[in-house]
PDB file of C-alpha atoms in Angstrom:
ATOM      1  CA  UNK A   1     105.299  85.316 108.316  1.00 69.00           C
ATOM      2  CA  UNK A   2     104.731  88.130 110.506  1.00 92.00           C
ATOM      3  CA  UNK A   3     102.399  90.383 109.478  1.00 95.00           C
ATOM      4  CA  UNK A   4     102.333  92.966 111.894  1.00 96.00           C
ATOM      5  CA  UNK A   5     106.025  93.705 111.659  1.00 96.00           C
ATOM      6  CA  UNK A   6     106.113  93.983 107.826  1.00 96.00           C
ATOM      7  CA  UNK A   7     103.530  96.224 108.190  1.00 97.00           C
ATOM      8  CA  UNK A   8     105.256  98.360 110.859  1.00 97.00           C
ATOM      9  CA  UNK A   9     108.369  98.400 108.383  1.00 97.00           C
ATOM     10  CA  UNK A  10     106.534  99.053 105.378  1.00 97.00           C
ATOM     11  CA  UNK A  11     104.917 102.223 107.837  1.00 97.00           C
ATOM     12  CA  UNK A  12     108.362 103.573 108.184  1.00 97.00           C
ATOM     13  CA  UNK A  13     109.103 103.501 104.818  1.00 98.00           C
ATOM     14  CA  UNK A  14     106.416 105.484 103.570  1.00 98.00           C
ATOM     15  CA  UNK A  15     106.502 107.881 106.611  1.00 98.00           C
ATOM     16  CA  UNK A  16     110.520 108.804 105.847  1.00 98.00           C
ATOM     17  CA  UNK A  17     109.649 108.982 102.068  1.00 98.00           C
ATOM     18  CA  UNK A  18     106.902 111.461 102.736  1.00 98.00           C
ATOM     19  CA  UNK A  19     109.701 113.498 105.428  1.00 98.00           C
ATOM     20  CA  UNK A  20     111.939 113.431 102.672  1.00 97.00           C
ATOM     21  CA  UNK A  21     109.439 114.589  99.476  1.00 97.00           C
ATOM     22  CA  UNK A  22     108.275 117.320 102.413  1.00 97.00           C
ATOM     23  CA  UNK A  23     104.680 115.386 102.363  1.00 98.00           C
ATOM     24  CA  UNK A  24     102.343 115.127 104.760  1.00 97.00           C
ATOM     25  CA  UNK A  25     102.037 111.323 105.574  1.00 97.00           C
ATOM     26  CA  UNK A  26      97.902 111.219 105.034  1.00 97.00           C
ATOM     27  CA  UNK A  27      98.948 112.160 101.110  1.00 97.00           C
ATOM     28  CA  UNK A  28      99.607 108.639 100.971  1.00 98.00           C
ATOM     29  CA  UNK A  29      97.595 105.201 100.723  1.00 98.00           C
ATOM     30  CA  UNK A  30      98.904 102.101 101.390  1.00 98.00           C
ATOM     31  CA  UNK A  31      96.723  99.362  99.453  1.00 98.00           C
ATOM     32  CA  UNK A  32      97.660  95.801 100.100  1.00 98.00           C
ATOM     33  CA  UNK A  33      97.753  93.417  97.271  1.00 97.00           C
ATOM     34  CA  UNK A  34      96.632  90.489  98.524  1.00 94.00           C
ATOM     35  CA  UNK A  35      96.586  88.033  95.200  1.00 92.00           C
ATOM     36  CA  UNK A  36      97.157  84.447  96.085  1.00 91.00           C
ATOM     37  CA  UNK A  37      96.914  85.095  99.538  1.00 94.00           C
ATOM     38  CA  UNK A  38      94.305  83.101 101.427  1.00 94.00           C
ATOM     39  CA  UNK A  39      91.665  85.322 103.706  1.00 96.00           C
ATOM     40  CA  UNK A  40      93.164  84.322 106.856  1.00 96.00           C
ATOM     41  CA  UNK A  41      95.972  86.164 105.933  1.00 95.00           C
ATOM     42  CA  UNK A  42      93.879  89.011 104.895  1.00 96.00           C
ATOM     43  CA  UNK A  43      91.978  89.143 107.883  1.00 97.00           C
ATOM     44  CA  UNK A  44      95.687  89.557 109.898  1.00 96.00           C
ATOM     45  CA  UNK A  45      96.309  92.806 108.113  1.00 97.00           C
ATOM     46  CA  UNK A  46      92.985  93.865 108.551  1.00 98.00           C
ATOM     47  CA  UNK A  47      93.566  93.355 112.042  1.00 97.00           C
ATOM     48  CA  UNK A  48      96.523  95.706 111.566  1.00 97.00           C
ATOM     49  CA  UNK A  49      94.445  98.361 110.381  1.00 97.00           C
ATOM     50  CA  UNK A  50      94.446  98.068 106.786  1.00 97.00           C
ATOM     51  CA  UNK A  51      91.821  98.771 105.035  1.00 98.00           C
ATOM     52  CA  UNK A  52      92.595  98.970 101.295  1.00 98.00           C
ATOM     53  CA  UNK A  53      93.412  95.768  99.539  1.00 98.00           C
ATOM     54  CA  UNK A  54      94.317  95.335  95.745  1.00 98.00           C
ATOM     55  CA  UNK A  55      93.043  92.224  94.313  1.00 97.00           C
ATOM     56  CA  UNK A  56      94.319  91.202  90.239  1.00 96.00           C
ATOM     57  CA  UNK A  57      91.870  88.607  89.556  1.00 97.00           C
ATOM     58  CA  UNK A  58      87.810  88.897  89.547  1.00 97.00           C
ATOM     59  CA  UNK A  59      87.269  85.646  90.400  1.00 97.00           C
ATOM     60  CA  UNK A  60      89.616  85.730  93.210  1.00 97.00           C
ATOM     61  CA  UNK A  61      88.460  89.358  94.040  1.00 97.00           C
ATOM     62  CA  UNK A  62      84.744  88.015  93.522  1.00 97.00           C
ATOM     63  CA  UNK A  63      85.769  85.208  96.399  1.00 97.00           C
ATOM     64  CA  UNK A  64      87.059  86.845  98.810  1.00 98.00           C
ATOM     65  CA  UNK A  65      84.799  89.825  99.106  1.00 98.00           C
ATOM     66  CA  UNK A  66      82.617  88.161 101.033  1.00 97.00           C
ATOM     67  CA  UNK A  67      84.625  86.322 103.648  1.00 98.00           C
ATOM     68  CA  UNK A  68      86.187  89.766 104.622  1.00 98.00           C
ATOM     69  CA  UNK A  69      84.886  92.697 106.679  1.00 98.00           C
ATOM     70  CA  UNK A  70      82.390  94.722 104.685  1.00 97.00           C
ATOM     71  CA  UNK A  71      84.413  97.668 105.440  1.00 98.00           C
ATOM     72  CA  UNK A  72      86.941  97.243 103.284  1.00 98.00           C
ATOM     73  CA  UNK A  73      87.964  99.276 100.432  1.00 98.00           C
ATOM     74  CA  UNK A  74      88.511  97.190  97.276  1.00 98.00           C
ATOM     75  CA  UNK A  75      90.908  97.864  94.471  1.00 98.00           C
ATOM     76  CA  UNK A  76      90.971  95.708  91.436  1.00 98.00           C
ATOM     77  CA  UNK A  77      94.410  96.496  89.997  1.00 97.00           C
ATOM     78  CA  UNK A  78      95.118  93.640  87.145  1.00 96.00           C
ATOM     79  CA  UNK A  79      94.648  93.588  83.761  1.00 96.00           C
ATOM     80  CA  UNK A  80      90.576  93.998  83.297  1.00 97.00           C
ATOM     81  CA  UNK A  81      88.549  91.703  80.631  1.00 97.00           C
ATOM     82  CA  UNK A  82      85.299  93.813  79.149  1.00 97.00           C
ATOM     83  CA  UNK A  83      83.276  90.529  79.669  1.00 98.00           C
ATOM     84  CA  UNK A  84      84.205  90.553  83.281  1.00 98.00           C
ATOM     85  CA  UNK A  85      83.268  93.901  84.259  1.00 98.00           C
ATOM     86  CA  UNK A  86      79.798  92.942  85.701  1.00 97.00           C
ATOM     87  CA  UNK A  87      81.776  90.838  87.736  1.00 97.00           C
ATOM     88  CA  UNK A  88      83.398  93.631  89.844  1.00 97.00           C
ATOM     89  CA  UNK A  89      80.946  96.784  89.325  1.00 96.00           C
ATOM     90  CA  UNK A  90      79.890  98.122  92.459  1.00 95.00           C
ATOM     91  CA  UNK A  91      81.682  96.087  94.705  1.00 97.00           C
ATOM     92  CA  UNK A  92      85.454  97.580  93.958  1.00 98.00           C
ATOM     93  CA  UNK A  93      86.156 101.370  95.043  1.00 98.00           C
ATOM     94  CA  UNK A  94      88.459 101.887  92.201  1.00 98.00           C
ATOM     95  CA  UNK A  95      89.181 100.075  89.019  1.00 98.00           C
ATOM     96  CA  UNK A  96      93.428 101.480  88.780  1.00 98.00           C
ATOM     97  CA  UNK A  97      93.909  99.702  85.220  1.00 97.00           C
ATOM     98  CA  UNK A  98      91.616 100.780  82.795  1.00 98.00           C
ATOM     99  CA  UNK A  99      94.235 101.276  79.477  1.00 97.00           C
ATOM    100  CA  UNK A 100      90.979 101.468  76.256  1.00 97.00           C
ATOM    101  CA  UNK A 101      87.929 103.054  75.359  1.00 98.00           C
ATOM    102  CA  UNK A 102      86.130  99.633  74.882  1.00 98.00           C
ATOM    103  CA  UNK A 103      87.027  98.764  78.097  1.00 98.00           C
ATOM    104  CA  UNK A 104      86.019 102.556  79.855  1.00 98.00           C
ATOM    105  CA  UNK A 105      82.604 102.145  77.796  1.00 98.00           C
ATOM    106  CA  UNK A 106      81.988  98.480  78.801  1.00 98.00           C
ATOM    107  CA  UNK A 107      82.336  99.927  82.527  1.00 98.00           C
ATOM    108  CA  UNK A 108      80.101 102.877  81.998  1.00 98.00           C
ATOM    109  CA  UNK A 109      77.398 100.693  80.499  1.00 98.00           C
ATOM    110  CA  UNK A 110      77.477  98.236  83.351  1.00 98.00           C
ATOM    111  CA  UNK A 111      77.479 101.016  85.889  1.00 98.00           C
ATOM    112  CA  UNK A 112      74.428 102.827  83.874  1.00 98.00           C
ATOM    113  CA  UNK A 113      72.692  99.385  84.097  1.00 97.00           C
ATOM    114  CA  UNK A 114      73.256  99.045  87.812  1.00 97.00           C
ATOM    115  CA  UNK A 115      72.863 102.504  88.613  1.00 97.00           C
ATOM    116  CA  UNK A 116      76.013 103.689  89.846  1.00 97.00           C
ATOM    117  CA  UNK A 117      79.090 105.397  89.337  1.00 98.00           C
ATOM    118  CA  UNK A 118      82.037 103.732  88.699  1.00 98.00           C
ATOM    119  CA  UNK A 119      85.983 105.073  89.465  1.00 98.00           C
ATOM    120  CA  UNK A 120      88.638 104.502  87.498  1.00 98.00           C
ATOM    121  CA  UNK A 121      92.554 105.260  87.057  1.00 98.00           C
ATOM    122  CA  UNK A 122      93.433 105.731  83.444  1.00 98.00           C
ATOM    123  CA  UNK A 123      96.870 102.822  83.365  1.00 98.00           C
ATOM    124  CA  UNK A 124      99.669 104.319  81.208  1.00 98.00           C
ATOM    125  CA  UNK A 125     103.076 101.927  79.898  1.00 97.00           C
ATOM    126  CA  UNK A 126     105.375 105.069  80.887  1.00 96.00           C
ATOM    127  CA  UNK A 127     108.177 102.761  79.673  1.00 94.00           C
ATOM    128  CA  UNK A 128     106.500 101.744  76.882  1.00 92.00           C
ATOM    129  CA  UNK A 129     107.465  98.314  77.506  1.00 91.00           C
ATOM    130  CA  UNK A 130     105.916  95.379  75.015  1.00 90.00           C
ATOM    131  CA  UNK A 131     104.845  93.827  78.132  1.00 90.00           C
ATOM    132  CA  UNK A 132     102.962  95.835  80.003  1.00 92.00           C
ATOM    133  CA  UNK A 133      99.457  96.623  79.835  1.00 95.00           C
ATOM    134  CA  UNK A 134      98.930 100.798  79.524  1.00 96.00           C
ATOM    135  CA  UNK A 135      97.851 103.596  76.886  1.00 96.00           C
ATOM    136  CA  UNK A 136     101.163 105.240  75.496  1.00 96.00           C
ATOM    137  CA  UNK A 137     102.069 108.781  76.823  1.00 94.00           C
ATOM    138  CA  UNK A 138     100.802 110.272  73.823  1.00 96.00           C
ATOM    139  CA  UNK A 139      97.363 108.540  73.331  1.00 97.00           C
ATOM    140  CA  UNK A 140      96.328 109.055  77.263  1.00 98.00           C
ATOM    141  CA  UNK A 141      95.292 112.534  76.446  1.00 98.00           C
ATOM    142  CA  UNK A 142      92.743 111.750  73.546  1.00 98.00           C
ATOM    143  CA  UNK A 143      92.020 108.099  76.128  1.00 98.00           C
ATOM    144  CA  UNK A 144      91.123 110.946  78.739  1.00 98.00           C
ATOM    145  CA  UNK A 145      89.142 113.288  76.222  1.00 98.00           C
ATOM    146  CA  UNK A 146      86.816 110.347  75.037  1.00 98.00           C
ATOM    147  CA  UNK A 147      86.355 109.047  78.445  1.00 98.00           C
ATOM    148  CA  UNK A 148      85.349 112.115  80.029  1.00 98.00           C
ATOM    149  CA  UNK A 149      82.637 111.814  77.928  1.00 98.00           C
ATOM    150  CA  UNK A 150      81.097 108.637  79.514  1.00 98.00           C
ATOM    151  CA  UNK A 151      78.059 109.740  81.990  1.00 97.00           C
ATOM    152  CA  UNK A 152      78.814 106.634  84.452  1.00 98.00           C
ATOM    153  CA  UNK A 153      83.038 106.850  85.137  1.00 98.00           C
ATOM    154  CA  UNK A 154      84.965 108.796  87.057  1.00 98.00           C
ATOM    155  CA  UNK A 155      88.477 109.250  86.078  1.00 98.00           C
ATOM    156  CA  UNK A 156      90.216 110.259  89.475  1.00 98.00           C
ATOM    157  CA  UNK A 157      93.993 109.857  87.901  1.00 98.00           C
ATOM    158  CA  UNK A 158      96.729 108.057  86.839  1.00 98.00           C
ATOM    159  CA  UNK A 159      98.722 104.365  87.128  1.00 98.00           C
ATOM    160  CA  UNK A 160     101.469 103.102  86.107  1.00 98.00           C
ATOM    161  CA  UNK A 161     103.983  99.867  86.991  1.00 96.00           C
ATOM    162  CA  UNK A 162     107.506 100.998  85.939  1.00 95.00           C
ATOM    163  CA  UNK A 163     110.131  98.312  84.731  1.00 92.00           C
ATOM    164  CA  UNK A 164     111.370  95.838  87.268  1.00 91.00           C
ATOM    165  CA  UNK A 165     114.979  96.431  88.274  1.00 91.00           C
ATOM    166  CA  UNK A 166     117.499  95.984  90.842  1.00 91.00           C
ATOM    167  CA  UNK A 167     118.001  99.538  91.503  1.00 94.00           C
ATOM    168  CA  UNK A 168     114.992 101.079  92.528  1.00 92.00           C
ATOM    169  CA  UNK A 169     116.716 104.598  91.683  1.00 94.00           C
ATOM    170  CA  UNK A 170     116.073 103.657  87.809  1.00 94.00           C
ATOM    171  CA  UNK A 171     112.327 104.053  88.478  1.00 95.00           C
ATOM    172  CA  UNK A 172     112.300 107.858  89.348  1.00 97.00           C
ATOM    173  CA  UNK A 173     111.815 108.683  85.843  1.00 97.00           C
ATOM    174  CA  UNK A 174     108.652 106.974  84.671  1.00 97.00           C
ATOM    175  CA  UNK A 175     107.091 108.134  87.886  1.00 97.00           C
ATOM    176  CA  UNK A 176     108.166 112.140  86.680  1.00 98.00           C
ATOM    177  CA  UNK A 177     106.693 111.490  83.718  1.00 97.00           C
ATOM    178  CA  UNK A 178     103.129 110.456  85.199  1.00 98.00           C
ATOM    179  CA  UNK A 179     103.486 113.155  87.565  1.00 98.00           C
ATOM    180  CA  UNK A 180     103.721 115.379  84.566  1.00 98.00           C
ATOM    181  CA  UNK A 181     101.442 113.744  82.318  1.00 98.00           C
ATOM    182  CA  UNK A 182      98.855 114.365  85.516  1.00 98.00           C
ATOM    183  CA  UNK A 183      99.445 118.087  85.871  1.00 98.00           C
ATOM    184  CA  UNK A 184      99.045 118.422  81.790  1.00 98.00           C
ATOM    185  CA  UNK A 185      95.870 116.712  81.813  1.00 98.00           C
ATOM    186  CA  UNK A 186      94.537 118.478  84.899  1.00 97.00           C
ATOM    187  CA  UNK A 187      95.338 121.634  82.850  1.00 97.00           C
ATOM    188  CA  UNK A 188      92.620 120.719  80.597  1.00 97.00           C
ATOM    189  CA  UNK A 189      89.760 120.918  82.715  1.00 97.00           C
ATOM    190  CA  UNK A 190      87.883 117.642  81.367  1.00 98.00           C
ATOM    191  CA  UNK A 191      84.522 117.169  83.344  1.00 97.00           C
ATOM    192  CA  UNK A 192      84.246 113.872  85.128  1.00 97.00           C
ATOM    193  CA  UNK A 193      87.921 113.701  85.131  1.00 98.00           C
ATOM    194  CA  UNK A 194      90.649 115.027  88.332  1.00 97.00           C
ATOM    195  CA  UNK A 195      93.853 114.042  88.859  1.00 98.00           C
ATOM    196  CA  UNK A 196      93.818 113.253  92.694  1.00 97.00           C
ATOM    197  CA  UNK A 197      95.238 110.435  92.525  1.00 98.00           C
ATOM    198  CA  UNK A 198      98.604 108.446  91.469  1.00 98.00           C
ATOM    199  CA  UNK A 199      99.332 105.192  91.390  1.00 98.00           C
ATOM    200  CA  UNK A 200     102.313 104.125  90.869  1.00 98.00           C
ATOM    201  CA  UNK A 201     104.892 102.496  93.061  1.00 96.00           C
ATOM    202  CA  UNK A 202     105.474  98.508  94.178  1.00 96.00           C
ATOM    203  CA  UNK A 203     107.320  96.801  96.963  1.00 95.00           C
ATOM    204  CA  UNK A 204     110.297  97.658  95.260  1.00 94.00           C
ATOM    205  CA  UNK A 205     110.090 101.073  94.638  1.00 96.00           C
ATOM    206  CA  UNK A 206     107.373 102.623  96.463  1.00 97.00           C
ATOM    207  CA  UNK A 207     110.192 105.144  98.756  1.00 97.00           C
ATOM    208  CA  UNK A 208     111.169 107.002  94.849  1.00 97.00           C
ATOM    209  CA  UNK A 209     107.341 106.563  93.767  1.00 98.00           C
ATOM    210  CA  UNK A 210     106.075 108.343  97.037  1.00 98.00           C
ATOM    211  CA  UNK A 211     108.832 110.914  96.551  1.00 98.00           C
ATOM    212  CA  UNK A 212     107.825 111.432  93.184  1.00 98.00           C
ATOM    213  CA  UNK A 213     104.411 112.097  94.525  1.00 98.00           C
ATOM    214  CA  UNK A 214     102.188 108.730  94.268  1.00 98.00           C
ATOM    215  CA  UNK A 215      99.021 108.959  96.514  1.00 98.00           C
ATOM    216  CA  UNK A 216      97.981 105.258  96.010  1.00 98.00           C
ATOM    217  CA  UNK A 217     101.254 102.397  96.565  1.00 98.00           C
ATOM    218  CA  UNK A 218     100.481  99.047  95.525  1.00 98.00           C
ATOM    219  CA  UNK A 219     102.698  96.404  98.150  1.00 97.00           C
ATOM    220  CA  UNK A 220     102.291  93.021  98.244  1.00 96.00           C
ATOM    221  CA  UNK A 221     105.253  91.140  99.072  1.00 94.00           C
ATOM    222  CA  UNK A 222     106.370  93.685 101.637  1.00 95.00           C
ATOM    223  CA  UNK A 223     103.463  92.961 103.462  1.00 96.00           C
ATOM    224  CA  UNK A 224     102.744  88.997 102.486  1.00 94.00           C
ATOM    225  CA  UNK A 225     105.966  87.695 101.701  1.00 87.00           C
ATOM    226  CA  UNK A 226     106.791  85.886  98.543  1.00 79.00           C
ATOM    227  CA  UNK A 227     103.596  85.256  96.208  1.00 67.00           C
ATOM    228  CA  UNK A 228     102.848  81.302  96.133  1.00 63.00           C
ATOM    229  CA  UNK A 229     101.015  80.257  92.219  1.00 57.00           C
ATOM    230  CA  UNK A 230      99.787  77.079  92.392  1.00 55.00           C
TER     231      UNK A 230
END
């Protein structure tokens, strides 16, 4: 597997998508989602620069954190558990899948208790698909109210997953309508909460998520290759 060349191809796709939406290329982060992959391979994208990594699991988040450069921005992007919260607090930059009050609150009072802030993406099921993990379109707006509430989060946006499909094309609409849900929300002026950030977009469709503005694109197998579950 060759790292350095998926990387430089993966590079090229996000720099023509950003020529094409008319965006300037720093608009957009790449974070590599590294689940299942072993820190040596890790450590060869680090190598190539990358410094944003998306982890799904705490223990395998909680793992690797220390075998890896301390500089390293950490993402926890899977489907969170309240009761492992504590787990990840302070150690992961932002928390993109936080889709419940309970689970918002559990973070704030674990950040309170350490002292910190914690940030978060608000996830929302665009496609309202059975399953996927995500608030409903029309419940992220009283999700955001509540939450803007909590002394301890930051809400800094928005992330979705849209449906997996062989035409990458069929995506573009679930990532308009987080766009759009975004600029709505932002119109409300909620304190602790701005929509800077978008994440939405996957190996398979992060070209139409970029152009579609996304600021934060989750790729994995672009980068690693195919995912190996024991």
């Amino acid at each position: 597997m060759d790292i350095k060349s998926n990387l430089a191809e993966v590079e090229n796709k996000i720099v023509n998508a950003c020529k094409k939406a008319g965006r300037d290329r720093n608009e957009v982060r790449l974070i590599a989602v590294s689940k299942t992959k072993p820190v040596e391979i890790l450590q060869k994208a680090y190598d190539e620069n990358i410094r944003y990594f998306g982890e799904n699991k705490v223990q395998e988040l909680s793992d690797k954190i220390p075998k890896l450069p301390s500089d390293i921005k950490w993402h926890f992007i899977g489907h969170l558990q309240r009761n492992k919260v504590k787990y990840i607090i302070g150690k992961v930059d932002l928390i993109h899948s936080v889709d419940s009050y309970r689970l918002a609150k559990q973070i704030d009072d674990d950040s309170k208790k350490n002292n910190l802030i914690s940030n978060i993406l608000i996830q929302v099921n665009v496609s309202n698909e059975s399953t996927k993990f995500g608030t409903s379109n029309e419940e992220v707006f009283d999700l955001i109210k509540a939450v803007s509430e909590l002394e301890n989060i930051r809400v800094k946006g928005l992330m979705t997953i849209a449906p997996a499909t062989d035409n990458p094309e069929e995506c573009r609409v679930y990532f308009k309508k987080l766009k759009e849900l975004s600029t709505e929300i932002e119109k409300l002026n909620l304190k602790n909460v701005e929509m800077k950030e978008l994440s939405m977009g996957m190996t398979g469709d992060y070209e139409i998520a970029i152009e579609e503005g996304a600021t934060l694109v989750r790729v994995g197998t672009g980068i690693f290759g195919e995912r190996v579950y024991s």
